[in-house]
Amino acid sequence: MQALLLVLFCLLLAASESSLATTNCQQSFTFLGKSPGTGESAIGNPVFWVLEDISGECEATHLIQIAISERGPICVSSNVKKYKDWAWLKEGIGHLQTEAPIELEDHDGTWRCAGVSWTVRTQHSRESRDELNDEFAQHVNSVYERNEVYERNRLFGLAGVGQPMFGGITHKPPYSFPKLLYAYPGGLYFNYEISKAYYFPGSGYLLVFTHQPMLATGNDTMHGFLLFRELAVDSLGLTEADRASQALSDFFSLLHDGRYSEAVRYYGGMYYMLRDWNPTVPANDYPTLLMNGCKYNGLLCLKIKRLVYYEEVTPTVFTFTVQFMNDDGSLFVSRGEAWKESEFTYTVRRVGDRFLVDGLPPYQQ
């Protein structure tokens, strides 16, 4: 209950500040440090110290503390008496025990650092972001005020965050995958850019600051930051999520390779669509139904190129967002008359000792 009250306090405090904003409330963030916290456990319970300066009519400085506990992240926000008067805070935190981060470097929109296999970038390339800007600006300027951004984030939580994409992640151990733990409620996490990113190799945390190029009403900014933790896995310690991910990858690889009888063992979805497409095939001839779906009915049975994001819905149910690849290794993009799509979401369930995929390959007419 205490943790819930602290989270609500953080959201309401930030929202109340934004509701007073009328013009030119421009945010800037300064990362002060990461302290280990008291009684750090195996999952870690550090405290991340971040300063938010807001100029314009909002003129305020907030000290934001994100504490990671076993029950999840807790946000505590405090107002500094004088705007931008935080040199003493920076000096004070310098006296704490902290973990030095590695600052990722920007390589044409892809952020990376030495010694880490994965890279991070936003969901859209810079070119595609430019294409979206006009439409997005019209939407934001006509709909969003800063307080509405807080409300949106409160309603949707982490599920409403357009997460960045991580490259260089394999499906076989040992590997690591950064999982989203926290999103600052003042940011609009769509069509954004990455402004800074810090990796903490000792504890596996990744802190990503986002820059939203579009402005809300009153020329207010909607920047924010995202906190991830790297989930490291070795060859002897596969988690349920790892096994679910491997089952998903195996299912699509088997379909691609024409091994339909084996693919049946990984499929837990419905066959009614395949039966409608193939009325002459016996209803329980599952291998033939899958084969016809891939060969004749328009299913594009491709291999997975990249795991973009996953979520543990329950201890036995997982959702995965993936990208597929064409046979030449390029990214598959499904195209319609007025849309295109490169990311697809699937549910994987553990039933007994097996993991079953709910969902068929992408369909293209």
XYZ file of C-alpha atoms in Angstrom:
365
model
C 0.000 0.000 0.000
C 2.845 2.378 0.851
C 4.469 1.716 -2.518
C 1.161 2.372 -4.295
C 0.679 5.658 -2.451
C 4.195 6.770 -3.356
C 3.583 6.019 -7.029
C 0.284 7.903 -6.978
C 1.982 10.809 -5.200
C 4.653 10.956 -7.898
C 2.076 10.921 -10.700
C -0.168 13.517 -9.090
C 2.701 15.823 -8.198
C 4.046 15.802 -11.734
C 0.560 16.198 -13.200
C -0.248 19.133 -10.933
C 2.885 20.942 -12.068
C 2.021 20.360 -15.713
C -1.570 21.506 -15.276
C -0.247 24.945 -14.340
C 1.901 25.093 -17.462
C 0.642 27.409 -20.181
C 3.565 28.256 -22.489
C 7.094 27.148 -23.247
C 7.461 24.582 -20.483
C 10.669 23.059 -21.816
C 12.098 20.043 -19.983
C 15.721 19.041 -19.595
C 16.984 16.034 -17.641
C 20.273 15.572 -15.806
C 21.312 12.146 -14.552
C 23.020 12.429 -11.167
C 23.842 8.823 -10.322
C 22.743 5.355 -9.237
C 23.187 4.350 -5.608
C 22.834 0.723 -4.481
C 20.181 1.402 -1.848
C 19.819 -0.295 1.528
C 19.860 -4.074 1.673
C 20.347 -4.649 -2.038
C 18.975 -8.086 -2.909
C 19.666 -10.479 -5.747
C 17.186 -8.618 -7.951
C 18.696 -5.309 -6.923
C 16.998 -2.369 -5.227
C 19.066 0.631 -6.336
C 17.983 4.264 -6.438
C 18.324 6.291 -9.653
C 18.678 10.047 -9.115
C 17.445 12.306 -11.939
C 16.883 16.058 -12.107
C 14.174 17.602 -14.263
C 14.437 21.316 -15.023
C 11.333 22.883 -16.593
C 11.679 26.383 -18.017
C 9.032 28.838 -19.212
C 5.977 29.566 -17.112
C 6.391 26.231 -15.307
C 9.839 27.251 -14.044
C 10.612 24.437 -11.613
C 13.262 21.884 -10.733
C 12.296 18.393 -9.589
C 14.514 15.815 -7.932
C 13.226 12.440 -9.123
C 14.193 9.247 -7.317
C 13.338 5.885 -8.854
C 13.789 3.130 -6.274
C 13.624 -0.489 -7.433
C 12.115 -2.859 -4.873
C 10.997 -6.470 -5.040
C 7.457 -5.208 -5.677
C 8.510 -2.970 -8.540
C 9.721 0.595 -9.103
C 8.703 3.436 -6.789
C 8.872 7.069 -7.911
C 9.404 9.896 -5.431
C 9.536 13.466 -6.765
C 10.593 16.485 -4.700
C 10.552 20.176 -5.583
C 13.855 22.027 -5.305
C 13.325 25.481 -3.753
C 15.140 27.437 -6.440
C 15.010 26.781 -10.167
C 18.196 25.062 -11.382
C 19.741 25.334 -7.919
C 21.008 21.777 -7.707
C 24.809 21.967 -7.702
C 24.709 21.062 -4.015
C 22.646 17.966 -4.839
C 25.152 16.808 -7.414
C 27.952 17.309 -4.911
C 26.029 15.469 -2.195
C 25.303 12.452 -4.354
C 28.992 12.395 -5.180
C 29.546 11.372 -1.546
C 27.307 8.308 -1.924
C 28.438 4.897 -3.068
C 27.426 4.773 -6.727
C 27.887 2.535 -9.752
C 29.641 4.220 -12.656
C 27.696 3.838 -15.913
C 28.919 3.477 -19.465
C 27.377 6.106 -21.722
C 26.186 4.625 -25.005
C 27.278 6.297 -28.218
C 25.016 7.300 -31.071
C 25.947 5.687 -34.402
C 23.479 7.184 -36.876
C 20.485 6.452 -34.655
C 21.741 3.152 -33.234
C 23.153 3.358 -29.720
C 25.826 0.954 -28.536
C 28.700 0.532 -26.119
C 31.754 -1.687 -25.966
C 31.400 -5.083 -24.314
C 27.632 -5.383 -24.832
C 26.233 -7.585 -27.596
C 22.973 -5.696 -28.059
C 22.243 -2.281 -29.522
C 19.249 0.003 -29.027
C 17.412 2.352 -31.355
C 13.952 3.830 -31.665
C 11.200 1.932 -33.443
C 11.258 4.265 -36.424
C 14.245 5.251 -38.493
C 15.007 8.948 -38.751
C 13.602 8.965 -42.273
C 10.319 7.355 -41.260
C 10.038 9.701 -38.270
C 10.277 12.628 -40.669
C 7.434 11.140 -42.701
C 5.275 10.865 -39.586
C 6.052 14.292 -38.188
C 3.408 16.352 -40.007
C 0.538 14.018 -39.185
C 1.798 13.443 -35.653
C 2.267 17.159 -34.999
C -1.297 17.870 -36.068
C -2.574 15.124 -33.766
C -0.515 16.193 -30.762
C -1.169 19.903 -31.106
C -4.893 19.356 -31.411
C -5.237 16.693 -28.714
C -2.421 16.657 -26.181
C -1.714 18.904 -23.283
C 0.998 17.884 -20.848
C -1.543 16.844 -18.206
C -3.209 14.582 -20.790
C 0.115 12.838 -21.347
C 0.275 12.020 -17.640
C -3.287 10.731 -17.748
C -2.562 8.565 -20.787
C 0.472 7.029 -19.111
C -1.506 6.452 -15.924
C -4.240 4.613 -17.818
C -2.073 2.461 -20.085
C 1.062 2.012 -17.980
C 4.002 0.254 -19.598
C 1.679 -1.323 -22.181
C 1.245 2.128 -23.748
C 4.970 2.731 -24.201
C 6.425 2.450 -27.682
C 9.583 0.669 -26.649
C 12.894 1.011 -28.444
C 14.236 -1.887 -30.462
C 17.159 -4.002 -29.328
C 19.388 -5.594 -31.939
C 22.043 -8.269 -31.680
C 19.977 -10.539 -29.418
C 20.013 -14.243 -30.229
C 17.449 -16.884 -29.316
C 19.991 -19.248 -27.798
C 21.820 -18.868 -24.475
C 23.895 -17.250 -23.260
C 22.110 -14.021 -24.142
C 20.638 -10.977 -22.487
C 17.491 -8.965 -23.064
C 16.662 -5.607 -21.457
C 13.173 -5.615 -19.912
C 11.248 -2.369 -19.336
C 10.735 -1.634 -15.628
C 9.675 2.012 -15.517
C 8.611 4.897 -17.767
C 8.589 8.487 -16.506
C 4.934 9.611 -16.716
C 5.692 12.995 -18.300
C 6.958 11.553 -21.585
C 5.055 10.767 -24.763
C 6.643 7.535 -25.948
C 5.723 7.486 -29.604
C 7.799 8.665 -32.536
C 10.483 9.864 -30.132
C 14.265 10.013 -30.364
C 16.896 8.820 -27.917
C 18.884 11.696 -26.427
C 21.137 9.815 -23.983
C 21.535 6.266 -22.720
C 23.491 4.854 -19.783
C 24.355 1.193 -19.192
C 25.354 -0.163 -15.782
C 27.443 -3.298 -16.416
C 27.658 -4.288 -12.753
C 23.906 -4.590 -12.282
C 22.570 -4.803 -15.836
C 20.381 -1.685 -15.798
C 19.868 0.553 -18.825
C 18.588 4.129 -18.508
C 17.329 5.714 -21.749
C 16.378 9.391 -21.986
C 13.870 10.197 -24.720
C 13.430 13.373 -26.747
C 9.961 14.024 -28.155
C 10.408 16.399 -31.137
C 6.730 17.288 -31.225
C 5.314 19.853 -28.802
C 2.099 19.817 -26.827
C -0.174 22.835 -26.560
C 1.602 25.908 -25.230
C 4.898 24.754 -26.776
C 5.352 22.353 -23.860
C 7.747 19.435 -24.266
C 6.936 15.784 -23.587
C 10.380 14.281 -22.995
C 10.918 11.401 -20.605
C 13.082 8.454 -19.682
C 12.810 4.669 -19.613
C 14.499 2.247 -17.218
C 15.317 -1.310 -18.273
C 17.108 -4.218 -16.665
C 19.138 -6.727 -18.593
C 17.967 -10.293 -18.025
C 21.082 -12.412 -18.395
C 20.708 -16.133 -19.040
C 23.333 -18.852 -19.155
C 23.179 -22.302 -20.726
C 22.080 -23.926 -17.441
C 19.482 -21.379 -16.384
C 16.757 -21.025 -19.014
C 13.686 -19.230 -17.738
C 10.089 -19.918 -18.725
C 10.208 -16.867 -20.981
C 13.296 -18.262 -22.716
C 11.595 -21.595 -23.382
C 8.505 -19.811 -24.667
C 10.646 -17.667 -26.964
C 12.492 -20.716 -28.260
C 9.201 -22.516 -28.956
C 7.970 -19.516 -30.944
C 11.169 -19.417 -32.995
C 11.103 -23.187 -33.576
C 7.463 -23.105 -34.709
C 8.072 -20.582 -37.470
C 11.364 -22.192 -38.499
C 9.642 -25.566 -38.890
C 6.882 -24.020 -41.000
C 9.455 -22.248 -43.165
C 11.381 -25.493 -43.678
C 8.249 -27.461 -44.604
C 8.348 -29.695 -41.522
C 4.643 -29.395 -40.861
C 4.169 -32.549 -38.779
C 6.756 -31.260 -36.323
C 5.293 -27.746 -36.360
C 1.920 -29.128 -35.233
C 3.460 -29.955 -31.841
C 4.159 -26.251 -31.270
C 0.812 -24.867 -32.418
C -1.929 -24.210 -29.868
C -4.165 -21.887 -31.863
C -7.404 -22.397 -33.767
C -7.691 -24.217 -37.105
C -11.105 -22.912 -38.164
C -9.660 -20.463 -40.708
C -7.460 -23.126 -42.256
C -10.455 -25.474 -42.399
C -12.558 -22.809 -44.122
C -9.799 -22.330 -46.683
C -9.418 -26.078 -47.241
C -12.868 -27.735 -47.046
C -11.659 -30.942 -48.743
C -8.932 -31.591 -46.155
C -10.004 -33.665 -43.118
C -10.552 -31.439 -40.096
C -7.962 -33.312 -38.023
C -5.267 -33.465 -40.716
C -3.314 -30.690 -39.049
C -0.042 -31.058 -40.994
C -1.841 -30.728 -44.332
C -3.850 -27.748 -43.129
C -0.639 -25.971 -42.125
C 1.062 -26.963 -45.378
C -1.797 -25.605 -47.487
C -1.843 -22.436 -45.412
C 1.817 -21.831 -46.206
C 1.817 -22.996 -49.828
C -1.580 -22.029 -51.210
C -3.644 -19.895 -48.820
C -1.480 -16.795 -48.481
C 0.294 -17.399 -45.178
C 3.891 -16.167 -45.362
C 5.779 -18.801 -43.413
C 8.979 -16.933 -42.653
C 11.650 -17.287 -40.010
C 11.903 -14.838 -37.133
C 14.537 -12.173 -37.645
C 14.393 -10.410 -34.299
C 12.613 -10.511 -30.979
C 11.540 -6.909 -30.348
C 9.689 -7.137 -27.042
C 8.110 -9.623 -24.705
C 5.806 -9.471 -21.704
C 5.069 -12.048 -19.024
C 1.281 -11.883 -18.745
C 1.134 -14.684 -16.174
C 3.777 -17.225 -15.083
C 2.590 -19.471 -17.937
C 1.463 -16.964 -20.598
C 3.806 -14.724 -22.591
C 3.345 -12.292 -25.455
C 6.126 -11.652 -27.952
C 6.496 -8.958 -30.583
C 8.729 -10.168 -33.399
C 9.999 -9.229 -36.827
C 10.277 -11.730 -39.670
C 12.871 -11.940 -42.398
C 12.650 -12.639 -46.089
C 14.694 -15.480 -47.541
C 17.465 -13.025 -48.437
C 17.724 -11.982 -44.777
C 16.056 -8.577 -45.216
C 13.277 -7.347 -42.951
C 9.804 -8.507 -43.968
C 7.232 -5.718 -44.264
C 3.583 -6.551 -44.838
C 1.950 -3.961 -47.071
C -1.640 -3.034 -47.752
C -3.223 -0.243 -49.737
C -2.830 2.276 -46.923
C -0.586 0.625 -44.342
C 2.559 -1.340 -43.775
C 3.600 -3.453 -40.822
C 6.875 -5.042 -39.766
C 6.118 -6.122 -36.187
C 3.753 -8.929 -35.202
C 2.582 -10.054 -31.766
C 2.009 -13.653 -30.668
C 0.937 -15.347 -27.459
C 2.753 -18.431 -26.180
C 1.239 -20.581 -23.407
C 2.759 -23.349 -21.328
C 0.466 -26.372 -21.321
C 1.930 -29.164 -19.222
C 5.572 -29.420 -20.216
C 5.090 -27.862 -23.672
C 4.906 -24.306 -24.967
C 2.235 -23.686 -27.610
C 1.981 -20.773 -30.038
C -1.356 -19.032 -30.517
C -1.331 -17.376 -33.925
C -0.568 -18.084 -37.564
C 2.075 -16.488 -39.815
C 1.379 -13.124 -41.479
C -1.180 -13.205 -44.268
C -0.611 -11.506 -47.604
C -3.158 -11.520 -50.422
